[in-house]
Tab-separated table of C-alpha atoms in Angstrom:
chain	number	residue	atom	x	y	z
A	1	UNK	CA	55.704	96.894	94.758
A	2	UNK	CA	54.379	93.341	95.315
A	3	UNK	CA	52.346	94.555	98.330
A	4	UNK	CA	51.083	97.557	96.363
A	5	UNK	CA	49.956	95.389	93.456
A	6	UNK	CA	48.036	93.140	95.850
A	7	UNK	CA	46.354	96.257	97.251
A	8	UNK	CA	45.365	97.134	93.679
A	9	UNK	CA	43.734	93.698	93.345
A	10	UNK	CA	41.839	94.263	96.607
A	11	UNK	CA	40.720	97.694	95.409
A	12	UNK	CA	39.440	96.173	92.159
A	13	UNK	CA	37.288	93.731	94.136
A	14	UNK	CA	35.804	96.619	96.129
A	15	UNK	CA	34.989	98.702	93.044
A	16	UNK	CA	33.699	96.232	90.472
A	17	UNK	CA	30.545	98.372	90.163
A	18	UNK	CA	32.448	101.567	89.387
A	19	UNK	CA	35.814	103.123	88.463
A	20	UNK	CA	38.987	101.942	90.173
A	21	UNK	CA	40.747	105.040	91.546
A	22	UNK	CA	44.436	104.272	91.094
A	23	UNK	CA	45.812	107.772	91.501
A	24	UNK	CA	45.125	107.966	95.256
A	25	UNK	CA	46.395	104.423	95.815
A	26	UNK	CA	49.604	105.139	93.915
A	27	UNK	CA	50.106	108.307	95.942
A	28	UNK	CA	49.652	106.389	99.221
A	29	UNK	CA	52.193	103.810	98.034
A	30	UNK	CA	54.730	106.505	97.151
A	31	UNK	CA	54.696	105.739	93.430
A	32	UNK	CA	52.862	106.918	90.309
A	33	UNK	CA	49.826	105.588	88.476
A	34	UNK	CA	51.945	105.334	85.315
A	35	UNK	CA	54.532	103.077	86.975
A	36	UNK	CA	51.831	101.061	88.748
A	37	UNK	CA	49.973	100.321	85.514
A	38	UNK	CA	53.180	99.403	83.653
A	39	UNK	CA	54.268	97.012	86.423
A	40	UNK	CA	50.807	95.432	86.667
A	41	UNK	CA	50.708	94.804	82.926
A	42	UNK	CA	54.235	93.375	82.852
A	43	UNK	CA	53.783	91.038	85.820
A	44	UNK	CA	50.149	89.995	85.268
A	45	UNK	CA	50.470	89.521	81.513
A	46	UNK	CA	47.420	91.695	80.877
A	47	UNK	CA	46.480	95.369	81.272
A	48	UNK	CA	44.765	96.355	84.508
A	49	UNK	CA	41.696	97.439	82.521
A	50	UNK	CA	41.408	93.960	80.992
A	51	UNK	CA	41.743	92.299	84.411
A	52	UNK	CA	38.971	94.511	85.793
A	53	UNK	CA	36.691	93.603	82.872
A	54	UNK	CA	37.375	89.886	83.280
A	55	UNK	CA	36.671	90.013	87.013
A	56	UNK	CA	33.444	91.963	86.481
A	57	UNK	CA	32.216	89.507	83.861
A	58	UNK	CA	33.221	86.520	86.039
A	59	UNK	CA	30.929	87.727	88.810
A	60	UNK	CA	28.256	88.957	86.393
A	61	UNK	CA	27.990	85.461	84.893
A	62	UNK	CA	26.496	84.124	88.136
A	63	UNK	CA	23.850	86.854	88.045
A	64	UNK	CA	23.101	86.225	84.358
A	65	UNK	CA	22.370	82.586	85.191
A	66	UNK	CA	19.711	83.797	87.639
A	67	UNK	CA	16.396	85.372	86.726
A	68	UNK	CA	17.186	89.070	87.279
A	69	UNK	CA	16.636	91.616	84.521
A	70	UNK	CA	19.701	92.070	82.313
A	71	UNK	CA	19.492	95.878	82.551
A	72	UNK	CA	19.664	95.696	86.334
A	73	UNK	CA	22.691	93.391	86.120
A	74	UNK	CA	24.361	95.712	83.616
A	75	UNK	CA	23.879	98.743	85.892
A	76	UNK	CA	25.136	96.759	88.915
A	77	UNK	CA	28.480	96.238	87.167
A	78	UNK	CA	28.907	99.795	85.979
A	79	UNK	CA	27.388	99.660	82.475
A	80	UNK	CA	24.770	102.131	81.317
A	81	UNK	CA	23.013	99.845	78.846
A	82	UNK	CA	22.439	96.174	78.109
A	83	UNK	CA	24.224	96.667	74.770
A	84	UNK	CA	27.489	97.846	76.382
A	85	UNK	CA	27.224	95.114	78.994
A	86	UNK	CA	26.566	92.522	76.303
A	87	UNK	CA	29.663	93.525	74.314
A	88	UNK	CA	31.885	93.261	77.402
A	89	UNK	CA	30.251	89.956	78.379
A	90	UNK	CA	30.767	88.420	74.938
A	91	UNK	CA	34.398	89.630	74.795
A	92	UNK	CA	35.148	87.641	77.955
A	93	UNK	CA	32.869	84.596	77.677
A	94	UNK	CA	32.509	84.237	73.911
A	95	UNK	CA	28.699	84.255	74.128
A	96	UNK	CA	25.970	86.795	74.818
A	97	UNK	CA	24.185	87.006	78.186
A	98	UNK	CA	21.017	85.651	76.533
A	99	UNK	CA	22.882	82.659	75.092
A	100	UNK	CA	24.464	81.879	78.467
A	101	UNK	CA	21.101	82.245	80.212
A	102	UNK	CA	19.522	79.766	77.792
A	103	UNK	CA	22.339	77.209	77.647
A	104	UNK	CA	24.227	77.660	80.910
A	105	UNK	CA	27.509	78.464	79.189
A	106	UNK	CA	30.167	78.777	77.944
A	107	UNK	CA	31.727	80.604	80.891
A	108	UNK	CA	35.339	81.679	81.330
A	109	UNK	CA	36.420	82.457	84.871
A	110	UNK	CA	39.102	84.990	85.802
A	111	UNK	CA	40.409	84.038	89.273
A	112	UNK	CA	41.414	86.829	91.638
A	113	UNK	CA	45.115	87.527	91.145
A	114	UNK	CA	47.691	87.236	93.901
A	115	UNK	CA	51.198	88.564	93.368
A	116	UNK	CA	54.005	86.707	95.162
A	117	UNK	CA	57.726	87.294	95.322
A	118	UNK	CA	59.757	84.585	93.597
A	119	UNK	CA	63.460	84.557	94.380
A	120	UNK	CA	65.288	84.515	91.055
A	121	UNK	CA	67.836	86.997	89.771
A	122	UNK	CA	70.635	84.479	89.239
A	123	UNK	CA	71.473	86.199	85.930
A	124	UNK	CA	73.149	89.590	86.306
A	125	UNK	CA	71.788	92.559	84.370
A	126	UNK	CA	74.392	94.884	82.854
A	127	UNK	CA	72.902	98.263	83.813
A	128	UNK	CA	74.003	101.848	84.304
A	129	UNK	CA	72.170	105.004	85.374
A	130	UNK	CA	72.892	108.175	83.447
A	131	UNK	CA	71.625	111.721	83.970
A	132	UNK	CA	71.113	113.327	80.572
A	133	UNK	CA	70.355	116.922	79.609
A	134	UNK	CA	67.454	117.598	77.260
A	135	UNK	CA	67.883	116.311	73.715
A	136	UNK	CA	65.893	115.852	70.518
A	137	UNK	CA	65.087	112.623	68.715
A	138	UNK	CA	64.928	113.220	64.955
A	139	UNK	CA	64.080	110.805	62.173
A	140	UNK	CA	61.155	109.173	60.414
A	141	UNK	CA	58.077	108.334	62.506
A	142	UNK	CA	55.020	106.137	61.976
A	143	UNK	CA	52.084	104.910	64.046
A	144	UNK	CA	52.317	101.128	64.526
A	145	UNK	CA	50.669	98.539	66.812
A	146	UNK	CA	52.533	97.236	69.864
A	147	UNK	CA	53.761	93.637	69.474
A	148	UNK	CA	55.398	92.036	72.519
A	149	UNK	CA	57.105	89.013	70.941
A	150	UNK	CA	58.878	88.499	67.650
A	151	UNK	CA	59.604	90.916	64.838
A	152	UNK	CA	57.065	93.716	64.371
A	153	UNK	CA	56.231	93.615	60.621
A	154	UNK	CA	54.835	97.157	60.699
A	155	UNK	CA	58.141	98.510	61.982
A	156	UNK	CA	60.017	96.354	59.469
A	157	UNK	CA	57.959	97.801	56.617
A	158	UNK	CA	58.503	101.355	57.878
A	159	UNK	CA	62.292	100.922	58.008
A	160	UNK	CA	62.387	99.180	54.622
A	161	UNK	CA	60.612	102.151	53.049
A	162	UNK	CA	63.434	104.506	54.099
A	163	UNK	CA	66.024	105.026	51.348
A	164	UNK	CA	69.451	103.516	52.243
A	165	UNK	CA	71.130	106.891	51.698
A	166	UNK	CA	68.854	108.336	54.395
A	167	UNK	CA	70.320	105.979	56.993
A	168	UNK	CA	73.774	107.408	56.250
A	169	UNK	CA	72.471	110.975	56.535
A	170	UNK	CA	70.834	110.234	59.885
A	171	UNK	CA	74.052	108.711	61.223
A	172	UNK	CA	75.931	111.880	60.295
A	173	UNK	CA	73.338	114.022	62.082
A	174	UNK	CA	73.455	112.175	65.426
A	175	UNK	CA	75.697	114.044	67.839
A	176	UNK	CA	74.832	112.908	71.377
A	177	UNK	CA	73.880	109.866	73.459
A	178	UNK	CA	72.209	107.521	72.807
A	179	UNK	CA	74.587	107.054	69.861
A	180	UNK	CA	73.915	105.554	66.450
A	181	UNK	CA	70.666	104.747	64.689
A	182	UNK	CA	67.888	104.439	67.265
A	183	UNK	CA	64.612	102.558	67.528
A	184	UNK	CA	62.291	104.786	69.520
A	185	UNK	CA	58.888	103.866	70.983
A	186	UNK	CA	56.843	106.850	72.192
A	187	UNK	CA	53.239	107.531	73.243
A	188	UNK	CA	53.004	103.947	74.520
A	189	UNK	CA	49.790	103.034	76.337
A	190	UNK	CA	50.613	102.807	80.098
A	191	UNK	CA	48.911	99.387	80.167
A	192	UNK	CA	51.169	98.219	77.294
A	193	UNK	CA	48.248	96.438	75.639
A	194	UNK	CA	49.129	94.128	72.747
A	195	UNK	CA	48.046	95.857	69.543
A	196	UNK	CA	47.761	99.314	71.121
A	197	UNK	CA	49.079	102.061	68.808
A	198	UNK	CA	52.398	103.749	69.509
A	199	UNK	CA	54.693	106.156	67.711
A	200	UNK	CA	57.789	104.461	66.314
A	201	UNK	CA	60.661	106.713	65.246
A	202	UNK	CA	63.725	105.508	63.344
A	203	UNK	CA	66.348	108.166	63.861
A	204	UNK	CA	69.103	109.657	65.986
A	205	UNK	CA	69.649	111.839	69.048
A	206	UNK	CA	70.576	115.506	68.675
A	207	UNK	CA	71.918	117.809	71.356
A	208	UNK	CA	69.306	120.282	72.588
A	209	UNK	CA	71.133	123.118	70.842
A	210	UNK	CA	71.116	121.402	67.424
A	211	UNK	CA	68.385	122.163	64.908
A	212	UNK	CA	66.766	119.193	63.188
A	213	UNK	CA	66.216	119.394	59.406
A	214	UNK	CA	62.655	120.401	58.512
A	215	UNK	CA	61.960	117.143	56.659
A	216	UNK	CA	62.405	115.004	59.803
A	217	UNK	CA	59.921	114.144	62.546
A	218	UNK	CA	61.063	115.110	66.033
A	219	UNK	CA	60.406	114.191	69.661
A	220	UNK	CA	61.598	116.605	72.330
A	221	UNK	CA	63.020	114.739	75.342
A	222	UNK	CA	63.354	116.684	78.631
A	223	UNK	CA	66.332	116.351	80.935
A	224	UNK	CA	66.241	113.410	83.312
A	225	UNK	CA	67.731	110.120	84.416
A	226	UNK	CA	67.814	106.929	82.363
A	227	UNK	CA	68.425	103.276	83.156
A	228	UNK	CA	70.533	101.794	80.352
A	229	UNK	CA	70.516	97.994	79.930
A	230	UNK	CA	73.157	96.380	77.709
A	231	UNK	CA	71.860	93.266	75.923
A	232	UNK	CA	73.625	90.827	73.585
A	233	UNK	CA	72.206	87.764	71.837
A	234	UNK	CA	69.522	86.632	69.420
A	235	UNK	CA	67.613	89.563	67.949
A	236	UNK	CA	64.947	90.571	68.831
A	237	UNK	CA	64.339	87.737	71.349
A	238	UNK	CA	67.166	88.688	73.741
A	239	UNK	CA	66.102	92.338	73.711
A	240	UNK	CA	62.450	91.493	74.382
A	241	UNK	CA	63.450	89.114	77.208
A	242	UNK	CA	65.591	91.836	78.796
A	243	UNK	CA	62.708	94.293	78.476
A	244	UNK	CA	60.451	91.876	80.365
A	245	UNK	CA	63.158	91.249	82.985
A	246	UNK	CA	63.309	94.957	83.822
A	247	UNK	CA	59.775	94.585	85.259
A	248	UNK	CA	60.150	91.156	86.877
A	249	UNK	CA	63.702	91.496	88.233
A	250	UNK	CA	65.261	94.949	88.029
A	251	UNK	CA	62.583	97.432	89.120
A	252	UNK	CA	61.430	95.347	92.147
A	253	UNK	CA	65.081	95.157	93.281
A	254	UNK	CA	66.136	98.779	92.783
A	255	UNK	CA	64.985	102.190	94.082
A	256	UNK	CA	63.833	103.435	90.665
A	257	UNK	CA	60.525	103.645	88.839
A	258	UNK	CA	59.509	104.382	85.272
A	259	UNK	CA	58.574	107.918	84.346
A	260	UNK	CA	56.662	108.942	81.209
A	261	UNK	CA	58.821	109.239	78.144
A	262	UNK	CA	60.068	107.325	75.110
A	263	UNK	CA	61.933	104.041	75.356
A	264	UNK	CA	64.975	103.850	73.102
A	265	UNK	CA	66.959	100.970	71.629
A	266	UNK	CA	70.455	101.727	70.346
A	267	UNK	CA	71.949	98.952	68.202
A	268	UNK	CA	75.684	98.955	68.948
A	269	UNK	CA	76.692	95.948	66.862
A	270	UNK	CA	74.914	93.350	64.721
A	271	UNK	CA	75.504	90.352	62.491
A	272	UNK	CA	75.087	90.786	58.741
A	273	UNK	CA	71.681	89.093	58.783
A	274	UNK	CA	70.641	90.851	62.039
A	275	UNK	CA	70.053	87.428	63.658
A	276	UNK	CA	72.159	88.554	66.631
A	277	UNK	CA	72.933	92.008	67.988
A	278	UNK	CA	74.354	93.953	70.890
A	279	UNK	CA	71.964	96.685	71.997
A	280	UNK	CA	71.363	99.247	74.708
A	281	UNK	CA	67.817	99.632	76.027
A	282	UNK	CA	67.236	103.137	77.433
A	283	UNK	CA	64.279	103.560	79.824
A	284	UNK	CA	63.355	106.916	81.437
A	285	UNK	CA	63.415	106.552	85.248
A	286	UNK	CA	63.218	108.532	88.469
A	287	UNK	CA	63.979	107.667	92.080
A	288	UNK	CA	61.142	105.783	93.729
């Protein structure tokens, strides 16, 4: 995976004036574009699309400081108009091309990334692989923005709006693994961009043969394998740290890759104030 990600960086440098074709590269590397984009985002700390934009605007800045026409520079870097180019330029540098041309700055440089293997892994990860038949996730869903660190206030507000008696009803409905009340994230952007919308469902898992009540939102989950990570500690910090460690430690060390599908958190035990908890993180996987 480290070698493949460095090939992605090389491909970006070769295609800064056009689209970066990841599908063929992923196929050559024996993986999927979905997994490649998720690993890039997790390890680089930014989506691949954002890295491409930053690299384009880093090189474009040198041209802007010259005397070439801005439209020609925009077209050279894959933009069809000076307006679109200007928006991308300002998003990276904090100033328009005209302002930079007049004043010489400000300029923000994105160096070319290089991924390297760091030997860590001193902390064991409590993981199991389980092959599950198809099941249904049923509960109450909402569209919320993705937040990587800390409590997500949008999810908090969604859960708080659910009547306490409804939690008890959902618990009675759940009849298969993952057990208990579940925190489900679905339709997540493959780049895992901060603020990107996702579907959050607060609910339970039902066997494929069970019918969900009509008043509940549902997500149909096909049969497949799951990596299940058991996490205990401060909530949600320990869970978020374990989520990050799946990309930095577990996937590079094991013959599995992410496949499209919802990620699920099952809270097994918790303190009264929810400051600490024991959880299971369920991620859909397939053999690499």
